[in-house]
Short mmCIF file of C-alpha atoms in Angstrom, two decimals:
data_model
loop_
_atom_site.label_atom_id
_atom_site.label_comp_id
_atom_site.label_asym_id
_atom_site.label_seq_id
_atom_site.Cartn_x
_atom_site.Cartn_y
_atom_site.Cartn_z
CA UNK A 1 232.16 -44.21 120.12
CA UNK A 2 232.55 -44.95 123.79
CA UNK A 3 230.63 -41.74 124.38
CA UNK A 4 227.95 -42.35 122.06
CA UNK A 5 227.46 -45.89 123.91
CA UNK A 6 227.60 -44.55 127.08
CA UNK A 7 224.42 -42.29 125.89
CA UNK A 8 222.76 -45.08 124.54
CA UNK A 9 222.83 -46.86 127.74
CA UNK A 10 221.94 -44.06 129.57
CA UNK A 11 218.73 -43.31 128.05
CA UNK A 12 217.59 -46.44 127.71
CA UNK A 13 218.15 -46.97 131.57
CA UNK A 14 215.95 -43.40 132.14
CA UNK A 15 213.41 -45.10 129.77
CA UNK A 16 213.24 -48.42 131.55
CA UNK A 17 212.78 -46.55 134.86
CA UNK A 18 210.09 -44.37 133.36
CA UNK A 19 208.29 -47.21 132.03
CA UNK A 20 208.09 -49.79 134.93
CA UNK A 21 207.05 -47.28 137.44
CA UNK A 22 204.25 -45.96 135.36
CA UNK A 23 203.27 -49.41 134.23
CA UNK A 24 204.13 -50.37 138.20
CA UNK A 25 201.64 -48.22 139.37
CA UNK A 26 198.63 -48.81 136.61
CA UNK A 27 198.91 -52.72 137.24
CA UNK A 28 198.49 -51.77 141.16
CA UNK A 29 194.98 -49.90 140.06
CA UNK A 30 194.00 -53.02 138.32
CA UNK A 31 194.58 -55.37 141.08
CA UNK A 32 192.86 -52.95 143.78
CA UNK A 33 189.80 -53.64 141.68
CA UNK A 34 189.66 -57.35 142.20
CA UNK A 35 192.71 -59.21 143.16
CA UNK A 36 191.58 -61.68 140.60
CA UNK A 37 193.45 -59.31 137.41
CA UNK A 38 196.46 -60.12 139.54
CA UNK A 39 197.72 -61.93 136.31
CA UNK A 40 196.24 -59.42 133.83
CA UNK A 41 198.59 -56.95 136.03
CA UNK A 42 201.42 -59.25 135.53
CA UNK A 43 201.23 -59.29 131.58
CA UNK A 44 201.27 -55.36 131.85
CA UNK A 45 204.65 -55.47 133.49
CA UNK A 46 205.92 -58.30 131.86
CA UNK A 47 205.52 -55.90 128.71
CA UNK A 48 208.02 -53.61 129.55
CA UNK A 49 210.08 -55.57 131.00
CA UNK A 50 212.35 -55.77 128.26
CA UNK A 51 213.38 -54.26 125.17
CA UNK A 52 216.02 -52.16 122.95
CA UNK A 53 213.88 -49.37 123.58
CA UNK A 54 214.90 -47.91 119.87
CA UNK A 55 211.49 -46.16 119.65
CA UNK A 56 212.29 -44.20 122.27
CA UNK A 57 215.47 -43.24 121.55
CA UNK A 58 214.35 -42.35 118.02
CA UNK A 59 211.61 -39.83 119.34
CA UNK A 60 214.21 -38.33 121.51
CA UNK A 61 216.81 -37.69 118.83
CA UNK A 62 214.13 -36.65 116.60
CA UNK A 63 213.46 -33.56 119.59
CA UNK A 64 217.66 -33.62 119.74
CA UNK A 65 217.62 -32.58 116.01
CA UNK A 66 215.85 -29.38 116.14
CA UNK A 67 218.49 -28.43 119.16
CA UNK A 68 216.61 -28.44 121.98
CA UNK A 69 217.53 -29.78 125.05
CA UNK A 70 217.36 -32.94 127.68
CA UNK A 71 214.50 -32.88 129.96
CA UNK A 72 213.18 -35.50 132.20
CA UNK A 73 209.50 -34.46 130.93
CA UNK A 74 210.73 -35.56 127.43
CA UNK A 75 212.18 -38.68 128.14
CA UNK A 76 208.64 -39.15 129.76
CA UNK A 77 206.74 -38.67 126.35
CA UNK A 78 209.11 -40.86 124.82
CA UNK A 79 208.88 -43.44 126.51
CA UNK A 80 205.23 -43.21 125.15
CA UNK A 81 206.90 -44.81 121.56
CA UNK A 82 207.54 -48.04 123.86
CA UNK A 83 203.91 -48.45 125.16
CA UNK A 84 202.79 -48.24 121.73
CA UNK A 85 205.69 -50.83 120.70
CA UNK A 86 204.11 -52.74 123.66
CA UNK A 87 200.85 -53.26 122.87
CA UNK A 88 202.13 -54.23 119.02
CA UNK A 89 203.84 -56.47 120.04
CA UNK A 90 201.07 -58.14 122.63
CA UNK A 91 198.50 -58.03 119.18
CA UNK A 92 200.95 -59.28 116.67
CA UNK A 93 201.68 -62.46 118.71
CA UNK A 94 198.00 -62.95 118.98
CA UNK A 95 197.22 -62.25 115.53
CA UNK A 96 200.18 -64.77 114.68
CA UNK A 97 199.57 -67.43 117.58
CA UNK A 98 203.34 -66.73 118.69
CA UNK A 99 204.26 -69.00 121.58
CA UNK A 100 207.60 -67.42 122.81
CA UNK A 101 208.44 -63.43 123.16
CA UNK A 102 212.20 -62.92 124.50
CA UNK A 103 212.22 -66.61 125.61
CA UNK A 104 209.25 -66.55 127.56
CA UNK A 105 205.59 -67.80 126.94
CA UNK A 106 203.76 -64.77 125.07
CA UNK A 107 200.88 -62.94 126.86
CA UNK A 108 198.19 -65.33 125.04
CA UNK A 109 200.01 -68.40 126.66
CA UNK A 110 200.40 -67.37 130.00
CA UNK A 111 196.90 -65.85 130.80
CA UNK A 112 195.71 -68.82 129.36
CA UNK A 113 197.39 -70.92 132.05
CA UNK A 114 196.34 -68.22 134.48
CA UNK A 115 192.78 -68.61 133.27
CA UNK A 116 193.05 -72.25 134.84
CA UNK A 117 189.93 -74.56 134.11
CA UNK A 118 187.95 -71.99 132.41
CA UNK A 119 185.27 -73.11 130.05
CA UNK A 120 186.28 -71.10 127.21
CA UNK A 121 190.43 -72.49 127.49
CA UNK A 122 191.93 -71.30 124.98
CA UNK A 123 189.61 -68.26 124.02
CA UNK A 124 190.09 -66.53 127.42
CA UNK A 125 193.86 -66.49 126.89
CA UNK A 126 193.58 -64.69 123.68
CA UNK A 127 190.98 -62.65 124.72
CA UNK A 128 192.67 -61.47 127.89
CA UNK A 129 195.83 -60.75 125.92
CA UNK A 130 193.86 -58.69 123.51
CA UNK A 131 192.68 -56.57 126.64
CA UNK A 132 195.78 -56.08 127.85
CA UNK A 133 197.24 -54.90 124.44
CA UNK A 134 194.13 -52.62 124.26
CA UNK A 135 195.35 -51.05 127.73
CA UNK A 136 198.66 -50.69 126.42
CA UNK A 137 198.31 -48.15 123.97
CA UNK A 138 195.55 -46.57 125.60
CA UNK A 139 198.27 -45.82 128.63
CA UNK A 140 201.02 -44.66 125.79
CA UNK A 141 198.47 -41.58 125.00
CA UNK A 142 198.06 -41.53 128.91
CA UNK A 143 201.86 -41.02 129.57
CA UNK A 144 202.41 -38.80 126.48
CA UNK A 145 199.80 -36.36 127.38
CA UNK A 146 200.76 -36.21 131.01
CA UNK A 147 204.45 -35.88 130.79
CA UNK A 148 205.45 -32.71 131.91
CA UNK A 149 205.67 -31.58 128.27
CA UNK A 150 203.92 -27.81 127.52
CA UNK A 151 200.45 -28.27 126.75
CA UNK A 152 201.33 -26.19 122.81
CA UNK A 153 204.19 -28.76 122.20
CA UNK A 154 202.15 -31.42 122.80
CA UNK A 155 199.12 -30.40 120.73
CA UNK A 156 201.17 -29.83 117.86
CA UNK A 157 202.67 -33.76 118.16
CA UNK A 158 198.97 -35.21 118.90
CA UNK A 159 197.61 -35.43 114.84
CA UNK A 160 200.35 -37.43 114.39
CA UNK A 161 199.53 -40.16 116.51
CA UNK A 162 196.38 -40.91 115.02
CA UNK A 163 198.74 -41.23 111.83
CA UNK A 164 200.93 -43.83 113.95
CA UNK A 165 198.01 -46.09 114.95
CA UNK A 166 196.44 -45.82 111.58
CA UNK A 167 199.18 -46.84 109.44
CA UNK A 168 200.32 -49.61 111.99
CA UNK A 169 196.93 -51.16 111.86
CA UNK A 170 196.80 -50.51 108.39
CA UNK A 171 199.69 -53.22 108.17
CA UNK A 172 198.73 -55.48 110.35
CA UNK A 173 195.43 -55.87 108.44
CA UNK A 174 197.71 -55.71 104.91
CA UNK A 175 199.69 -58.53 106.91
CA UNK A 176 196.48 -60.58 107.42
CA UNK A 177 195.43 -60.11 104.14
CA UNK A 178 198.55 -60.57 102.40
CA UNK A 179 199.11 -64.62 104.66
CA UNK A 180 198.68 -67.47 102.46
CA UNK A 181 198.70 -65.02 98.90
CA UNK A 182 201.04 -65.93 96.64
CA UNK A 183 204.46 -64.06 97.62
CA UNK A 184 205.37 -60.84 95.98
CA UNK A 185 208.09 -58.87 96.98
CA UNK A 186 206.28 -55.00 96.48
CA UNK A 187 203.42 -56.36 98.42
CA UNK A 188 205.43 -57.44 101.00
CA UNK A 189 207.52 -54.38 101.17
CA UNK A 190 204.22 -52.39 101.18
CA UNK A 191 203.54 -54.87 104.51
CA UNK A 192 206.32 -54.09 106.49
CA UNK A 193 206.58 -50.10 105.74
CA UNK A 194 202.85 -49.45 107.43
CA UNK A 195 203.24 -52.64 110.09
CA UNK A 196 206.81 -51.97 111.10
CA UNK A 197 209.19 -49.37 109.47
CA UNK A 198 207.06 -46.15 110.47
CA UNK A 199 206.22 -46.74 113.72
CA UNK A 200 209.70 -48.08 114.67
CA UNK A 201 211.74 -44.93 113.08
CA UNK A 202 209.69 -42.39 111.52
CA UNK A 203 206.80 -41.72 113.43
CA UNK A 204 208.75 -41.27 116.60
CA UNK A 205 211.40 -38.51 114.89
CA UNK A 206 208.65 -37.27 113.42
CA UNK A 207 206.57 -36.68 117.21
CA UNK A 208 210.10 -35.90 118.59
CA UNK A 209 211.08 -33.75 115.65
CA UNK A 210 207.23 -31.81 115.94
CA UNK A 211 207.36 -31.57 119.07
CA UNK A 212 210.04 -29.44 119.50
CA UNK A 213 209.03 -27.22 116.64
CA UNK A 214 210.73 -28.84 113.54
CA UNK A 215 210.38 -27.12 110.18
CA UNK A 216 208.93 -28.63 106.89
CA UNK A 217 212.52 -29.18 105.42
CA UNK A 218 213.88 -31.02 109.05
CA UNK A 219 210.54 -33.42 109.19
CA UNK A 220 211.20 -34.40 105.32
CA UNK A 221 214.64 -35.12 106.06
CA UNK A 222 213.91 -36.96 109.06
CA UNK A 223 211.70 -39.01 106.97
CA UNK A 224 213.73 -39.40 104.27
CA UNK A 225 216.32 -40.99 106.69
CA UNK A 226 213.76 -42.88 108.98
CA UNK A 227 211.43 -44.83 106.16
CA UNK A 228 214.22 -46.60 104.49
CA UNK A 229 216.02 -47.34 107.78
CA UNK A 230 212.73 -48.37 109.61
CA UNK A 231 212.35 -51.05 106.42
CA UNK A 232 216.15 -52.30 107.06
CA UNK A 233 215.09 -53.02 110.89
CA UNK A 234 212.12 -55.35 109.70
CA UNK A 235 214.44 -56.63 106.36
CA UNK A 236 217.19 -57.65 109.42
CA UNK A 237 213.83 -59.15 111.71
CA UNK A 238 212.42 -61.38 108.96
CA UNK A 239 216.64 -62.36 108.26
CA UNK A 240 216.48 -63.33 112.04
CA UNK A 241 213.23 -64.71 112.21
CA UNK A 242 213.95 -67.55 109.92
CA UNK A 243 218.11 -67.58 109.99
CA UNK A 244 218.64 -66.59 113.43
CA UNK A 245 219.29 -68.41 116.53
CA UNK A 246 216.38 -68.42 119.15
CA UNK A 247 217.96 -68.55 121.69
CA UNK A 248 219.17 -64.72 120.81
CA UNK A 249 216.09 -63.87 119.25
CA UNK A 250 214.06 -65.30 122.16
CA UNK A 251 211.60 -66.01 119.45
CA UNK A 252 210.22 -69.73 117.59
CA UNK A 253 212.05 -69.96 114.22
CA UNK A 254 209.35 -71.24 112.59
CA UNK A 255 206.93 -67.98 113.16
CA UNK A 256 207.31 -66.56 109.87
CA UNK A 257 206.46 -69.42 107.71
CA UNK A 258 203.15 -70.44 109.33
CA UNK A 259 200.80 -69.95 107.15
CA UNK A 260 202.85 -68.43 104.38
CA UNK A 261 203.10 -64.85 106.30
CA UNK A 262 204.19 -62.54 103.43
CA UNK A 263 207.80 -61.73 104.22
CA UNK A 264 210.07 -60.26 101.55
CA UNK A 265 212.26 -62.73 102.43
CA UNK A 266 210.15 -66.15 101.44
CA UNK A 267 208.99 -63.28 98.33
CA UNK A 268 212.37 -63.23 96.96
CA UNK A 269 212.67 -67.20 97.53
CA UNK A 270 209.50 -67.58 94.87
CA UNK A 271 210.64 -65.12 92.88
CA UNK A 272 213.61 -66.84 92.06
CA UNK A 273 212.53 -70.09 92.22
CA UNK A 274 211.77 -72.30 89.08
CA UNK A 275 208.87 -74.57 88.68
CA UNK A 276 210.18 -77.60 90.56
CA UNK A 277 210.90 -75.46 93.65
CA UNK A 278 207.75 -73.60 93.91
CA UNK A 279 206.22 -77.00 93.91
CA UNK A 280 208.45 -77.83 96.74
CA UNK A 281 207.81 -74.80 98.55
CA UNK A 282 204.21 -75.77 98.20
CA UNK A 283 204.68 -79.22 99.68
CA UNK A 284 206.59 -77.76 102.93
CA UNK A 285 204.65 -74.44 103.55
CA UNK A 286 201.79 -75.83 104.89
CA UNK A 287 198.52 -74.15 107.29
CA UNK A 288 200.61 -75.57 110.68
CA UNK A 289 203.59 -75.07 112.32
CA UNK A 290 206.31 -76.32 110.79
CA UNK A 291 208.55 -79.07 112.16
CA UNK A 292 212.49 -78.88 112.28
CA UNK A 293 212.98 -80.84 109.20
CA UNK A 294 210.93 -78.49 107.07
CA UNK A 295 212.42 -75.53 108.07
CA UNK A 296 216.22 -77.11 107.34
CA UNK A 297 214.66 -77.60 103.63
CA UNK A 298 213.24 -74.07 103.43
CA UNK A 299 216.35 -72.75 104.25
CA UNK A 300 218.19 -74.93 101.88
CA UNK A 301 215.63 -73.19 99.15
CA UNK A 302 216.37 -70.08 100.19
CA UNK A 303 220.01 -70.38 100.17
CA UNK A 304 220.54 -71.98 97.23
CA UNK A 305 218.64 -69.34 95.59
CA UNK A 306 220.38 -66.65 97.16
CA UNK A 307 217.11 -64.89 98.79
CA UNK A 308 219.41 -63.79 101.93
CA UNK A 309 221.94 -62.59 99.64
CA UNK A 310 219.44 -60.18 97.98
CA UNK A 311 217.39 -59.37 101.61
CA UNK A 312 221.03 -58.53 103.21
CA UNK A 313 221.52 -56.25 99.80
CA UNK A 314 218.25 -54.06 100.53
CA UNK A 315 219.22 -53.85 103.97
CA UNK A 316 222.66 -52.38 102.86
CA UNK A 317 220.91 -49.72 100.42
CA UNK A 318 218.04 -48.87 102.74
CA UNK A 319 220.69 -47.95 105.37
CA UNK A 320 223.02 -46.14 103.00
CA UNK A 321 219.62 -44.17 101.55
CA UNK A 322 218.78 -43.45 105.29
CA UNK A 323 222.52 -42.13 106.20
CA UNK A 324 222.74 -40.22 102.70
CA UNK A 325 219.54 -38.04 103.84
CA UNK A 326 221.06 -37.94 107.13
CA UNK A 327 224.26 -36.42 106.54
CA UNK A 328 222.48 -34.23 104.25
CA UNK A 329 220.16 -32.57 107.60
CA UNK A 330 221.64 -29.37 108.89
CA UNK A 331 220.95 -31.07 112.70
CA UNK A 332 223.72 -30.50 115.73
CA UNK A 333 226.81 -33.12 115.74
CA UNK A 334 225.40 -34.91 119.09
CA UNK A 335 222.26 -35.62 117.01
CA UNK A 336 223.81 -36.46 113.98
CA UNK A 337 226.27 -39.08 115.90
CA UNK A 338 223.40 -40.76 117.62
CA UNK A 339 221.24 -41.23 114.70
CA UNK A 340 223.96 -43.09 112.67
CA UNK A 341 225.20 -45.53 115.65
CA UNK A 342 220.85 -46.01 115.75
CA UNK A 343 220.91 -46.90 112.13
CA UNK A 344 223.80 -49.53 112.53
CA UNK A 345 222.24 -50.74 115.55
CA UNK A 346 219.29 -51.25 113.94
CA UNK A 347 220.31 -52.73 111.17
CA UNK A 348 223.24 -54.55 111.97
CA UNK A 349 221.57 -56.29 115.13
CA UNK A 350 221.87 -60.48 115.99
CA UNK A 351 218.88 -60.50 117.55
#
């Protein structure tokens, strides 16, 4: 186990240096353009600055599994997977009006007060962040296709990323639609599989597994272990969204239930719930934010009708699905190892 940490933290430190030199040096373009973007620069970095890095250790064991070997060129495209996480993450907390990302304001919020007295307030924050989650991914292709990787390897990975960005926009339109609908729990499932669950696991073993030259039977198996586990991760997120403690999270508590965002979590709460508490949930799940002594009474719903209990039992199966197909992969015992301390740490996490 001390081993298998010891990798862990090792990769993600290669990743981290990977990613804040390339972003380093593409936020140093922007300002030699106009030292005005100065702050637009700033949001790139501040991007990357943080983060479990799980997509990228995902791709990489995903390349691991087929038995091929470390490279520095590889742990260059996978880094890639946390570009693409990036810029996610940058849209999603515009989409959602997020104020706080790992504690600090979210890009929206701080390019806004970078803006200054601009006559559009508000609308140049959001419109800046936008931009600068538009750059993001458009650099993840960048650093994918120029990282040292054979040109055949590569071209065999590339169909799948237009997969990636079509299923993860696919959910974060489903999301959008979904807001404010009456909660059902196989609509919100359907949600978080295309917003969350394949880009965080399965797409990146996939690209990893592809390209280092995976067969049919590997990239099933690596999907049959990476869907279920990548719905666990968001199962454990909404869990912590509501439940957890911010200060951990570095996230607003209260993110989820603005606007009625379709979350498995406040679907198994309706399910459940009788006539009287629907009514209730009504009253306190309004269009704004809500304040401190609504969420204490949503979470007294939710208890009392056992919603975590059930979320925290999908997690359990999802995992025990994703280690069943795992154990099941004819992949070398280095790989095998690291993909089931991933699935614990992704599912198991406090924050």
């Amino acid at each position: 186990m001390a081993s298998e940490a010891w990798a862990s933290a090792a990769l993600r430190s290669r990743v981290d240096e990977v990613l804040r030199g390339f972003v380093a040096e593409e936020a140093g373009h922007l300002v030699a353009i106009d030292a005005s973007l100065e702050p637009v620069a700033a949001q790139l970095e501040a991007a990357v600055a943080e983060g479990k890095r799980l997509r990228a250790a995902f791709c990489y064991w995903g390349w691991r599994a087929v038995g091929q070997p470390d490279n520095e060129a590889l742990v260059r495209a996978v880094a890639s997977m946390e570009l693409v996480h990036a810029a996610a993450v940058v849209h999603d907390d515009l989409i959602d009006d997020s104020p706080l990302r790992h504690g600090r304001p979210t890009a929206q919020v701080a390019l806004r007060e970078a803006a200054g007295p601009h006559p559009r307030g508000v609308g140049a924050g959001r419109a800046l962040a936008l931009l600068v989650g538009d750059l993001l991914m458009a650099l993840a292709g960048q650093l994918f296709a120029t990282s040292g990787l054979p040109a055949a390897y590569l071209a065999r990975a590339r169909p799948l990323w237009s997969a990636l960005a079509r299923e993860l926009i696919a959910g974060e339109c489903l999301e959008i639609l979904r807001t404010g609908a009456a909660p059902d729990t196989g609509a919100s499932l359907k949600v978080i599989r295309y917003k969350t669950a394949k880009y965080t696991v399965e797409q990146p073993l996939l690209i990893g597994g592809t390209l280092a030259g995976a067969g049919g039977a590997l990239l099933d198996g690596l999907s049959a272990y990476g869907l279920p586990l990548g719905e666990a991760f968001q199962l454990r997120d909404d869990l912590l969204g509501l439940f957890g403690d911010p200060a951990r999270t570095g996230k607003a508590n209260s993110d989820d239930l603005r606007g009625r965002r379709p979350t498995v979590l406040l679907a198994e709460t309706w399910r459940a719930a009788g006539a009287d508490d629907r009514a209730l949930l009504d009253r306190l799940l309004g269009r704004g934010a809500p304040a401190q002594g609504t969420l204490e009474s949503v979470r007294e719903v939710m208890v009392r009708l056992k919603a975590p209990e059930r979320v925290e039992g999908m997690i359990r199966a999802r995992v025990r699905e994703a280690l069943d197909a795992l154990h099941g992969l004819d992949v070398p015992a280095p790989a095998e190892a690291a993909l089931t301390a991933l699935a614990h740490a992704a599912a198991d996490r406090a924050a």
